[in-house]
mmCIF file of C-alpha atoms in Angstrom:
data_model
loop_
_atom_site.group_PDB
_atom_site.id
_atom_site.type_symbol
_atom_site.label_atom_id
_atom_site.label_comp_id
_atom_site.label_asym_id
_atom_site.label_seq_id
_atom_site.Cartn_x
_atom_site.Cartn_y
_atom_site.Cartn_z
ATOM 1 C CA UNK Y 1 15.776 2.066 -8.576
ATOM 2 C CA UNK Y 2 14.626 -0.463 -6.368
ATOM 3 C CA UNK Y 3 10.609 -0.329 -5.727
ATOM 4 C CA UNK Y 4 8.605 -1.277 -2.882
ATOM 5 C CA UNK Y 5 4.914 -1.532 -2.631
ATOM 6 C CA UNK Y 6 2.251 -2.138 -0.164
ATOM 7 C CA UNK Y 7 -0.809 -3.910 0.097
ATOM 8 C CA UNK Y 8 -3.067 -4.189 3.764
ATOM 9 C CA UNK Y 9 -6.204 -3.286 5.773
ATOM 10 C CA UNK Y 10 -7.840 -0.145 5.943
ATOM 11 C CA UNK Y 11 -8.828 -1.074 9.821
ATOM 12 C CA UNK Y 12 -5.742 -2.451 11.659
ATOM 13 C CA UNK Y 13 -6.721 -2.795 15.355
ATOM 14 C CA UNK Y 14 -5.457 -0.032 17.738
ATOM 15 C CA UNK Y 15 -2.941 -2.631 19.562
ATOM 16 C CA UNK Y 16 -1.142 -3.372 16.359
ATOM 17 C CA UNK Y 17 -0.669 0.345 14.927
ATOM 18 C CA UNK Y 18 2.895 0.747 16.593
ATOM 19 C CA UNK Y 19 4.417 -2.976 15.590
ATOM 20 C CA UNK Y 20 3.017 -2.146 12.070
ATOM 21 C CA UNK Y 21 4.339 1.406 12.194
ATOM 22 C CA UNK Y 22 7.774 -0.199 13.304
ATOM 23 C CA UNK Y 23 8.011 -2.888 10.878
ATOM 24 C CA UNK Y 24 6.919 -0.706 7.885
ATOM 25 C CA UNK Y 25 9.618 1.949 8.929
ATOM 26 C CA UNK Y 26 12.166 -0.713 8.984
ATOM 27 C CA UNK Y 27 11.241 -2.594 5.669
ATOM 28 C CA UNK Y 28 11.480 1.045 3.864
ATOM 29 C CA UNK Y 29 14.989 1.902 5.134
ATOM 30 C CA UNK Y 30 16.214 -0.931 4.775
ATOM 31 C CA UNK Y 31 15.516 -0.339 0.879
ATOM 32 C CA UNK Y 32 16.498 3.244 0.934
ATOM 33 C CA UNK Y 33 19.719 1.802 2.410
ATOM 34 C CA UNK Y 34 20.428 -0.727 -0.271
ATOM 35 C CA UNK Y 35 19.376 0.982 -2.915
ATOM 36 C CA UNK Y 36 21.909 3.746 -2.005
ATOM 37 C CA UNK Y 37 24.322 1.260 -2.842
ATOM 38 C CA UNK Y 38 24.201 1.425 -6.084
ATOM 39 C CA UNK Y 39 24.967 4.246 -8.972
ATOM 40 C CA UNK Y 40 21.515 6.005 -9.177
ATOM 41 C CA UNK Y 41 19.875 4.056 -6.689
ATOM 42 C CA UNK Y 42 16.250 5.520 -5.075
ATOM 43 C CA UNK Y 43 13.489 3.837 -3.697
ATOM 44 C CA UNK Y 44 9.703 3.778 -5.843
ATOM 45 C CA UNK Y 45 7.296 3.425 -2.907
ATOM 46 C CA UNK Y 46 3.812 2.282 -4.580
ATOM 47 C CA UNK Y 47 0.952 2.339 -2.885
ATOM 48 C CA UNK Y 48 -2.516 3.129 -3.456
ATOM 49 C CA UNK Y 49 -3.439 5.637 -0.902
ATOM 50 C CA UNK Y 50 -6.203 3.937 0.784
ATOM 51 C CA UNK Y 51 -6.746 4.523 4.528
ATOM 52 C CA UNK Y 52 -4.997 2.272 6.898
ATOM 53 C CA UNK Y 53 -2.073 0.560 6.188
ATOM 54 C CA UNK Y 54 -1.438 2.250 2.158
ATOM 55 C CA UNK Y 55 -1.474 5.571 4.146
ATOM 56 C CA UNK Y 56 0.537 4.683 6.814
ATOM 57 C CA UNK Y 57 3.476 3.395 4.346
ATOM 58 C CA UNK Y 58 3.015 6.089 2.099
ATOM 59 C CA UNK Y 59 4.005 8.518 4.997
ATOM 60 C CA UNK Y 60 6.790 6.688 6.150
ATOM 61 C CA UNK Y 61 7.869 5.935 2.409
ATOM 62 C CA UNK Y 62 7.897 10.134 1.964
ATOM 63 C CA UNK Y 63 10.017 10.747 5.744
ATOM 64 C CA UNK Y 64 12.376 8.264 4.077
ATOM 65 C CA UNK Y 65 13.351 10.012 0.708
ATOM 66 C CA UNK Y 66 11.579 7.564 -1.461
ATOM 67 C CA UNK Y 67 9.717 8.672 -4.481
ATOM 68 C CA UNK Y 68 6.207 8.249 -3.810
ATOM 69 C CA UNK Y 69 3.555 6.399 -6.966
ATOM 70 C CA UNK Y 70 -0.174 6.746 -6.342
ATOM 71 C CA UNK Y 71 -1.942 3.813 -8.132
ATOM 72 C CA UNK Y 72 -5.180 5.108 -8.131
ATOM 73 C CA UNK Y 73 -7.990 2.576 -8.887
ATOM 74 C CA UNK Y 74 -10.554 4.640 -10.142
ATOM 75 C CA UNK Y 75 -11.758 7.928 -11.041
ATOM 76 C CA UNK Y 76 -14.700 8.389 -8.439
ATOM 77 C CA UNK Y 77 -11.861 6.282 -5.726
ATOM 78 C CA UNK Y 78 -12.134 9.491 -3.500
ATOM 79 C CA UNK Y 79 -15.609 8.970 -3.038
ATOM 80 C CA UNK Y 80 -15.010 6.209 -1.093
ATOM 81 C CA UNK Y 81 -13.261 7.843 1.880
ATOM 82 C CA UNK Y 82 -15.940 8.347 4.387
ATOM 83 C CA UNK Y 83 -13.635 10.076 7.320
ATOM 84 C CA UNK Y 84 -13.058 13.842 6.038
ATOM 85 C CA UNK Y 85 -9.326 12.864 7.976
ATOM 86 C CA UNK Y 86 -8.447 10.091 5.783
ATOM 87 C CA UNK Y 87 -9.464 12.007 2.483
ATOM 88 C CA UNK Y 88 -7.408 14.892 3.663
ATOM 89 C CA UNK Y 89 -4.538 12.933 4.174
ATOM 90 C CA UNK Y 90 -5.139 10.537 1.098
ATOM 91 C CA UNK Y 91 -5.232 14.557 -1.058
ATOM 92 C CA UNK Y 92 -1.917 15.290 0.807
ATOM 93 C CA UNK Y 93 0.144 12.079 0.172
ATOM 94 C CA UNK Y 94 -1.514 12.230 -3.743
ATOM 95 C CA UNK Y 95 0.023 15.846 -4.344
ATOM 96 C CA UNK Y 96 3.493 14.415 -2.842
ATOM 97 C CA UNK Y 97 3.307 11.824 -5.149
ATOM 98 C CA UNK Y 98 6.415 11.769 -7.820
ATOM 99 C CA UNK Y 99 4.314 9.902 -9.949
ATOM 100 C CA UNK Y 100 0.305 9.071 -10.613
ATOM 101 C CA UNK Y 101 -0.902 5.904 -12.310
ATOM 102 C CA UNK Y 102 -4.484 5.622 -12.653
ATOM 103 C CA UNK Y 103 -6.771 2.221 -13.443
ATOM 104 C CA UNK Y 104 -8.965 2.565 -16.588
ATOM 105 C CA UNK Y 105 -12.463 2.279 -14.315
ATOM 106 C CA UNK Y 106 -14.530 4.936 -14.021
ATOM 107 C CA UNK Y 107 -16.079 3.570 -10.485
ATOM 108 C CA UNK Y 108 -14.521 1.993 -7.610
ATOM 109 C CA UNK Y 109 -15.009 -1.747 -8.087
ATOM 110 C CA UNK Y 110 -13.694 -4.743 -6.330
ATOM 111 C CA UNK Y 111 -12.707 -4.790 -9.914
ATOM 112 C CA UNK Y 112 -10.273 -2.004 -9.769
ATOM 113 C CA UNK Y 113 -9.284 -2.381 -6.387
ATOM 114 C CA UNK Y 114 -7.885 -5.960 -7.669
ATOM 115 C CA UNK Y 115 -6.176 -4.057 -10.750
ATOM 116 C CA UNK Y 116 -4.520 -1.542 -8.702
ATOM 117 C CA UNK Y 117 -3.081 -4.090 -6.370
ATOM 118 C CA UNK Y 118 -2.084 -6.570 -8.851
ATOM 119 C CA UNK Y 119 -0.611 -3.412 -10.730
ATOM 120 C CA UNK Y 120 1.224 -2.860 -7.499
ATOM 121 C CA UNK Y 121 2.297 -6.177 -7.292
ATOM 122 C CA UNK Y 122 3.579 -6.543 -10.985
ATOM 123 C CA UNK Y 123 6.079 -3.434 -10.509
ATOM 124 C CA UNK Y 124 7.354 -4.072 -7.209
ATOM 125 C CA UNK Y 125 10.403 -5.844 -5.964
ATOM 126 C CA UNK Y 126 9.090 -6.584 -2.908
ATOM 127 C CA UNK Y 127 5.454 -6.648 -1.528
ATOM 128 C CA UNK Y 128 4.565 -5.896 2.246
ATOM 129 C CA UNK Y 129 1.533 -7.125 3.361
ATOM 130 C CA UNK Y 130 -0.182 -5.592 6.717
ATOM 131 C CA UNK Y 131 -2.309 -9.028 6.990
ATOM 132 C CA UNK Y 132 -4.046 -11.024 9.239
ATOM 133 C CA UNK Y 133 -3.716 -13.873 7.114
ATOM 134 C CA UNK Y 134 -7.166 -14.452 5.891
ATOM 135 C CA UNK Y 135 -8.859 -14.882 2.718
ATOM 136 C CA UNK Y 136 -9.687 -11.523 1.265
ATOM 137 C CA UNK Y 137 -13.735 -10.299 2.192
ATOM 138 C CA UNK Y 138 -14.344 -8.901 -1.721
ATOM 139 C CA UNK Y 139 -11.995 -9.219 -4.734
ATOM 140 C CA UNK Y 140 -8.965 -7.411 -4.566
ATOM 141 C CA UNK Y 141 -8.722 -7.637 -0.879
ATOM 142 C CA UNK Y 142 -5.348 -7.764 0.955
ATOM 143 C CA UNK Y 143 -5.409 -11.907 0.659
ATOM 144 C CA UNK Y 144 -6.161 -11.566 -2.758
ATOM 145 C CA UNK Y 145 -3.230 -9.456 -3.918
ATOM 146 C CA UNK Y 146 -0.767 -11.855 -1.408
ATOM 147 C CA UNK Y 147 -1.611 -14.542 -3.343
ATOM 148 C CA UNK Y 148 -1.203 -13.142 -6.282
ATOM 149 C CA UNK Y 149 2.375 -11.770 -5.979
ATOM 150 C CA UNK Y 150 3.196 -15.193 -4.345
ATOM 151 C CA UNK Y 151 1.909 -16.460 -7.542
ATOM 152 C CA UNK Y 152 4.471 -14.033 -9.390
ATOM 153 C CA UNK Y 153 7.700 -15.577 -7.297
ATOM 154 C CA UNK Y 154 7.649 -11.404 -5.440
ATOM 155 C CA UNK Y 155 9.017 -12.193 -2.024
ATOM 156 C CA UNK Y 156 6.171 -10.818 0.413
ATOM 157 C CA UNK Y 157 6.802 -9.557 3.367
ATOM 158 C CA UNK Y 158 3.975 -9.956 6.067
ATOM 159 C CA UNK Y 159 3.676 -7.658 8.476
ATOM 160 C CA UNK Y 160 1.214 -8.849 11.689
ATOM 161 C CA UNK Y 161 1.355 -10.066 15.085
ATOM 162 C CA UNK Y 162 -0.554 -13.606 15.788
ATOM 163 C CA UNK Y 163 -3.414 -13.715 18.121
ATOM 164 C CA UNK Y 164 -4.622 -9.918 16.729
ATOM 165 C CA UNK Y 165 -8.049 -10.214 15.340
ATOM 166 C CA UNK Y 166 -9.682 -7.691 12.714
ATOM 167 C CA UNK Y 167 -13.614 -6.477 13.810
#
């Protein structure tokens, strides 16, 4: 099985949603496509279910047959979602999910948001990264868990259009 896993922003600017949308659709196939290939191939899509980019991949990692893993980072992590939409949809992708793997912290830390991404990062065979580029803003951030899968040798795929700014 080959496994792909995600990492980004929770806020990517409106302008960017369809190039994003686009180039995470075509990363994911591409996988499903190679790893149907092989005897018993399948695609592991990991991602932990945050809002913004983890959601986005998550959906398109479902529409393309993949097997979905939530790493969730923590057991109050729902807590967090302050748009009723995105904790709706982060409830529907986490009962779709073939498989659960939860962080051993009880709150949502930058802590465990850097232990669910570096967990992400450790059983992937290929990150993408829906990044501006810049240095995470708290441990754990989207820079954060680049680096550290660089650090690994994990080819990371960045997915971002120059000139965009974050607010």
């Amino acid at each position: 099985m080959r496994r792909i896993g995600v990492t980004g922003h929770r806020d990517i600017p409106d302008e960017l949603h369809a190039h994003v949308r686009e180039a995470l659709l075509a990363a994911v196939r591409a996988a499903v496509r190679a790893a149907g290939r092989h005897p018993g191939g399948g695609v592991e899509a990991l991602s932990s279910l945050a809002a913004g980019a983890d959601q986005m991949f998550a959906d398109i990692a479902l529409a393309c047959g993949a097997e979905l893993t939530a790493v969730i980072p923590s057991g109050d992590y729902e807590d967090g979602f302050a748009d009723p939409g995105e904790l709706a949809r982060y409830h529907w992708l986490r009962k779709r999910a073939t498989r659960e793997v939860r962080m051993d912290y009880p709150r949502s830390t930058d802590e465990a948001y850097y232990a669910a991404g570096t967990y992400i990062a450790d059983h992937c065979d290929r990150l993408l990264a829906v990044w501006d580029g810049r240095p995470a803003r708290g441990l754990g951030g989207t820079g954060d868990i680049v680096g550290y899968a660089r650090g690994l040798g994990k080819p990371v795929t960045v997915i971002w259009r120059a000139g965009v700014e974050r607010s």
